[in-house]
Short mmCIF file of N, CA, C and O in Angstrom, two decimals:
data_model
loop_
_atom_site.label_atom_id
_atom_site.label_comp_id
_atom_site.label_asym_id
_atom_site.label_seq_id
_atom_site.Cartn_x
_atom_site.Cartn_y
_atom_site.Cartn_z
N UNK A 1228 -37.93 -60.51 59.02
CA UNK A 1228 -36.94 -59.95 59.91
C UNK A 1228 -36.47 -58.62 59.37
O UNK A 1228 -36.41 -58.42 58.17
N UNK A 1229 -36.08 -57.73 60.25
CA UNK A 1229 -35.60 -56.45 59.77
C UNK A 1229 -34.29 -56.61 59.00
O UNK A 1229 -33.45 -57.43 59.35
N UNK A 1230 -34.14 -55.81 57.97
CA UNK A 1230 -32.94 -55.92 57.17
C UNK A 1230 -31.76 -55.20 57.80
O UNK A 1230 -30.63 -55.41 57.41
N UNK A 1231 -32.01 -54.36 58.80
CA UNK A 1231 -30.94 -53.61 59.42
C UNK A 1231 -30.51 -54.21 60.75
O UNK A 1231 -30.02 -53.51 61.61
N UNK A 1232 -30.67 -55.50 60.91
CA UNK A 1232 -30.25 -56.16 62.13
C UNK A 1232 -28.74 -56.10 62.24
O UNK A 1232 -28.03 -56.25 61.25
N UNK A 1233 -28.25 -55.88 63.46
CA UNK A 1233 -26.81 -55.81 63.61
C UNK A 1233 -26.17 -57.18 63.44
O UNK A 1233 -26.80 -58.20 63.67
N UNK A 1234 -24.94 -57.17 63.02
CA UNK A 1234 -24.22 -58.43 62.93
C UNK A 1234 -23.82 -58.85 64.33
O UNK A 1234 -23.67 -58.00 65.21
N UNK A 1235 -23.65 -60.13 64.57
CA UNK A 1235 -23.25 -60.57 65.90
C UNK A 1235 -21.98 -59.87 66.35
O UNK A 1235 -21.03 -59.73 65.58
N UNK A 1236 -21.98 -59.38 67.57
CA UNK A 1236 -20.83 -58.71 68.11
C UNK A 1236 -20.83 -57.21 67.89
O UNK A 1236 -20.03 -56.50 68.48
N UNK A 1237 -21.70 -56.70 67.01
CA UNK A 1237 -21.74 -55.26 66.82
C UNK A 1237 -22.52 -54.64 67.97
O UNK A 1237 -23.40 -55.24 68.54
N UNK A 1238 -22.15 -53.41 68.31
CA UNK A 1238 -22.75 -52.75 69.46
C UNK A 1238 -23.29 -51.40 69.03
O UNK A 1238 -22.59 -50.61 68.41
N UNK A 1239 -24.55 -51.16 69.37
CA UNK A 1239 -25.14 -49.85 69.16
C UNK A 1239 -25.43 -49.26 70.52
O UNK A 1239 -25.68 -49.98 71.48
N UNK A 1240 -25.42 -47.95 70.61
CA UNK A 1240 -25.67 -47.30 71.89
C UNK A 1240 -27.13 -47.46 72.28
O UNK A 1240 -28.02 -47.66 71.44
N UNK A 1241 -27.38 -47.34 73.58
CA UNK A 1241 -28.74 -47.40 74.08
C UNK A 1241 -29.58 -46.29 73.45
O UNK A 1241 -30.74 -46.49 73.11
N UNK A 1242 -28.98 -45.11 73.28
CA UNK A 1242 -29.71 -43.99 72.68
C UNK A 1242 -30.10 -44.29 71.23
O UNK A 1242 -31.23 -44.00 70.81
N UNK A 1243 -29.19 -44.89 70.47
CA UNK A 1243 -29.49 -45.23 69.08
C UNK A 1243 -30.59 -46.29 69.00
O UNK A 1243 -31.50 -46.21 68.17
N UNK A 1244 -30.52 -47.27 69.88
CA UNK A 1244 -31.55 -48.31 69.91
C UNK A 1244 -32.89 -47.73 70.35
O UNK A 1244 -33.93 -48.08 69.79
N UNK A 1245 -32.87 -46.83 71.33
CA UNK A 1245 -34.10 -46.20 71.78
C UNK A 1245 -34.75 -45.42 70.62
O UNK A 1245 -35.97 -45.48 70.43
N UNK A 1246 -33.93 -44.73 69.85
CA UNK A 1246 -34.45 -43.98 68.70
C UNK A 1246 -35.06 -44.93 67.68
O UNK A 1246 -36.10 -44.64 67.09
N UNK A 1247 -34.44 -46.06 67.49
CA UNK A 1247 -34.97 -47.05 66.53
C UNK A 1247 -36.30 -47.61 67.03
O UNK A 1247 -37.23 -47.84 66.25
N UNK A 1248 -36.41 -47.84 68.34
CA UNK A 1248 -37.67 -48.32 68.92
C UNK A 1248 -38.77 -47.28 68.73
O UNK A 1248 -39.88 -47.60 68.32
N UNK A 1249 -38.45 -46.02 69.02
CA UNK A 1249 -39.43 -44.95 68.83
C UNK A 1249 -39.88 -44.84 67.38
O UNK A 1249 -41.07 -44.68 67.09
N UNK A 1250 -38.93 -44.94 66.46
CA UNK A 1250 -39.27 -44.86 65.04
C UNK A 1250 -40.16 -46.02 64.62
O UNK A 1250 -41.09 -45.84 63.81
N UNK A 1251 -39.91 -47.20 65.16
CA UNK A 1251 -40.75 -48.35 64.86
C UNK A 1251 -42.19 -48.10 65.29
O UNK A 1251 -43.14 -48.34 64.54
N UNK A 1252 -42.39 -47.59 66.51
CA UNK A 1252 -43.73 -47.30 67.00
C UNK A 1252 -44.43 -46.24 66.16
O UNK A 1252 -45.61 -46.36 65.85
N UNK A 1253 -43.67 -45.22 65.77
CA UNK A 1253 -44.26 -44.16 64.94
C UNK A 1253 -44.65 -44.71 63.58
O UNK A 1253 -45.76 -44.48 63.08
N UNK A 1254 -43.73 -45.46 62.98
CA UNK A 1254 -43.98 -46.05 61.66
C UNK A 1254 -45.19 -46.99 61.71
O UNK A 1254 -45.97 -47.07 60.77
N UNK A 1255 -45.35 -47.70 62.82
CA UNK A 1255 -46.44 -48.67 62.96
C UNK A 1255 -47.76 -48.00 63.36
O UNK A 1255 -48.79 -48.67 63.40
N UNK A 1256 -47.72 -46.73 63.67
CA UNK A 1256 -48.94 -46.03 64.06
C UNK A 1256 -49.47 -46.48 65.41
O UNK A 1256 -50.67 -46.38 65.68
N UNK A 1257 -48.59 -46.98 66.26
CA UNK A 1257 -49.00 -47.38 67.61
C UNK A 1257 -49.52 -48.79 67.71
O UNK A 1257 -49.86 -49.26 68.80
N UNK A 1258 -49.60 -49.50 66.60
CA UNK A 1258 -50.05 -50.90 66.62
C UNK A 1258 -49.05 -51.74 65.86
O UNK A 1258 -48.83 -51.53 64.67
N UNK A 1259 -48.43 -52.69 66.55
CA UNK A 1259 -47.41 -53.52 65.93
C UNK A 1259 -48.00 -54.78 65.33
O UNK A 1259 -48.77 -55.49 65.98
N UNK A 1260 -47.60 -55.06 64.09
CA UNK A 1260 -47.97 -56.33 63.46
C UNK A 1260 -47.14 -57.43 64.13
O UNK A 1260 -46.19 -57.14 64.86
N UNK A 1261 -47.47 -58.67 63.89
CA UNK A 1261 -46.66 -59.75 64.47
C UNK A 1261 -45.17 -59.64 64.09
O UNK A 1261 -44.31 -59.85 64.94
N UNK A 1262 -44.87 -59.28 62.86
CA UNK A 1262 -43.48 -59.13 62.43
C UNK A 1262 -42.83 -57.94 63.14
O UNK A 1262 -41.67 -58.02 63.56
N UNK A 1263 -43.56 -56.84 63.27
CA UNK A 1263 -43.03 -55.67 63.98
C UNK A 1263 -42.84 -55.97 65.46
O UNK A 1263 -41.90 -55.46 66.08
N UNK A 1264 -43.69 -56.79 66.03
CA UNK A 1264 -43.55 -57.18 67.44
C UNK A 1264 -42.24 -57.93 67.65
O UNK A 1264 -41.54 -57.70 68.63
N UNK A 1265 -41.89 -58.80 66.72
CA UNK A 1265 -40.62 -59.52 66.80
C UNK A 1265 -39.46 -58.54 66.75
O UNK A 1265 -38.52 -58.62 67.55
N UNK A 1266 -39.51 -57.61 65.80
CA UNK A 1266 -38.46 -56.59 65.69
C UNK A 1266 -38.36 -55.78 66.97
O UNK A 1266 -37.27 -55.52 67.48
N UNK A 1267 -39.52 -55.38 67.52
CA UNK A 1267 -39.56 -54.61 68.76
C UNK A 1267 -38.90 -55.37 69.91
O UNK A 1267 -38.08 -54.83 70.64
N UNK A 1268 -39.26 -56.63 70.06
CA UNK A 1268 -38.70 -57.44 71.14
C UNK A 1268 -37.19 -57.57 71.02
O UNK A 1268 -36.47 -57.48 72.02
N UNK A 1269 -36.69 -57.76 69.80
CA UNK A 1269 -35.25 -57.85 69.59
C UNK A 1269 -34.56 -56.53 69.94
O UNK A 1269 -33.51 -56.51 70.58
N UNK A 1270 -35.18 -55.44 69.54
CA UNK A 1270 -34.61 -54.12 69.84
C UNK A 1270 -34.57 -53.86 71.35
O UNK A 1270 -33.59 -53.31 71.86
N UNK A 1271 -35.63 -54.24 72.05
CA UNK A 1271 -35.67 -54.02 73.50
C UNK A 1271 -34.58 -54.84 74.20
O UNK A 1271 -33.92 -54.33 75.11
N UNK A 1272 -34.38 -56.06 73.78
CA UNK A 1272 -33.32 -56.89 74.37
C UNK A 1272 -31.96 -56.25 74.11
O UNK A 1272 -31.11 -56.16 75.01
N UNK A 1273 -31.74 -55.77 72.88
CA UNK A 1273 -30.48 -55.12 72.55
C UNK A 1273 -30.31 -53.82 73.34
O UNK A 1273 -29.20 -53.51 73.81
N UNK A 1274 -31.40 -53.07 73.49
CA UNK A 1274 -31.36 -51.82 74.26
C UNK A 1274 -30.97 -52.10 75.71
O UNK A 1274 -30.12 -51.41 76.27
N UNK A 1275 -31.60 -53.11 76.31
CA UNK A 1275 -31.29 -53.44 77.71
C UNK A 1275 -29.82 -53.83 77.87
O UNK A 1275 -29.17 -53.42 78.83
N UNK A 1276 -29.29 -54.59 76.93
CA UNK A 1276 -27.88 -54.98 76.99
C UNK A 1276 -26.99 -53.76 76.85
O UNK A 1276 -25.97 -53.63 77.55
N UNK A 1277 -27.35 -52.83 75.97
CA UNK A 1277 -26.56 -51.62 75.78
C UNK A 1277 -26.58 -50.75 77.03
O UNK A 1277 -25.56 -50.18 77.42
N UNK A 1278 -27.74 -50.67 77.70
CA UNK A 1278 -27.84 -49.90 78.94
C UNK A 1278 -26.93 -50.51 79.98
O UNK A 1278 -26.17 -49.80 80.67
N UNK A 1279 -26.97 -51.82 80.13
CA UNK A 1279 -26.10 -52.49 81.10
C UNK A 1279 -24.63 -52.23 80.79
O UNK A 1279 -23.83 -51.95 81.68
N UNK A 1280 -24.27 -52.31 79.52
CA UNK A 1280 -22.88 -52.08 79.11
C UNK A 1280 -22.46 -50.65 79.43
O UNK A 1280 -21.34 -50.42 79.92
N UNK A 1281 -23.34 -49.70 79.17
CA UNK A 1281 -23.01 -48.29 79.47
C UNK A 1281 -22.86 -48.05 80.97
O UNK A 1281 -22.01 -47.28 81.38
N UNK A 1282 -23.64 -48.75 81.76
CA UNK A 1282 -23.53 -48.62 83.23
C UNK A 1282 -22.18 -49.20 83.69
O UNK A 1282 -21.48 -48.60 84.50
N UNK A 1283 -21.80 -50.34 83.15
CA UNK A 1283 -20.54 -50.97 83.52
C UNK A 1283 -19.37 -50.07 83.11
O UNK A 1283 -18.43 -49.87 83.88
N UNK A 1284 -19.44 -49.49 81.92
CA UNK A 1284 -18.36 -48.61 81.46
C UNK A 1284 -18.26 -47.36 82.33
O UNK A 1284 -17.16 -46.85 82.55
N UNK A 1285 -19.39 -46.87 82.82
CA UNK A 1285 -19.39 -45.67 83.65
C UNK A 1285 -18.84 -45.94 85.05
O UNK A 1285 -18.36 -45.03 85.71
N UNK A 1286 -18.91 -47.18 85.49
CA UNK A 1286 -18.49 -47.50 86.85
C UNK A 1286 -17.02 -47.56 87.04
O UNK A 1286 -16.13 -47.51 86.45
#
């Protein structure tokens, strides 16, 4: 598991999560190992939640 996982209840912006996703892909050279795939999936779920939260705040 990634060592920089957020603690429950912590919130990162969609932009910060997107940057972390991009960095993961670059670091992996475009091919994710099984462990990196898990990290990627967690980041995408967190990113989607952050996007929804930002939309709600903007409304």
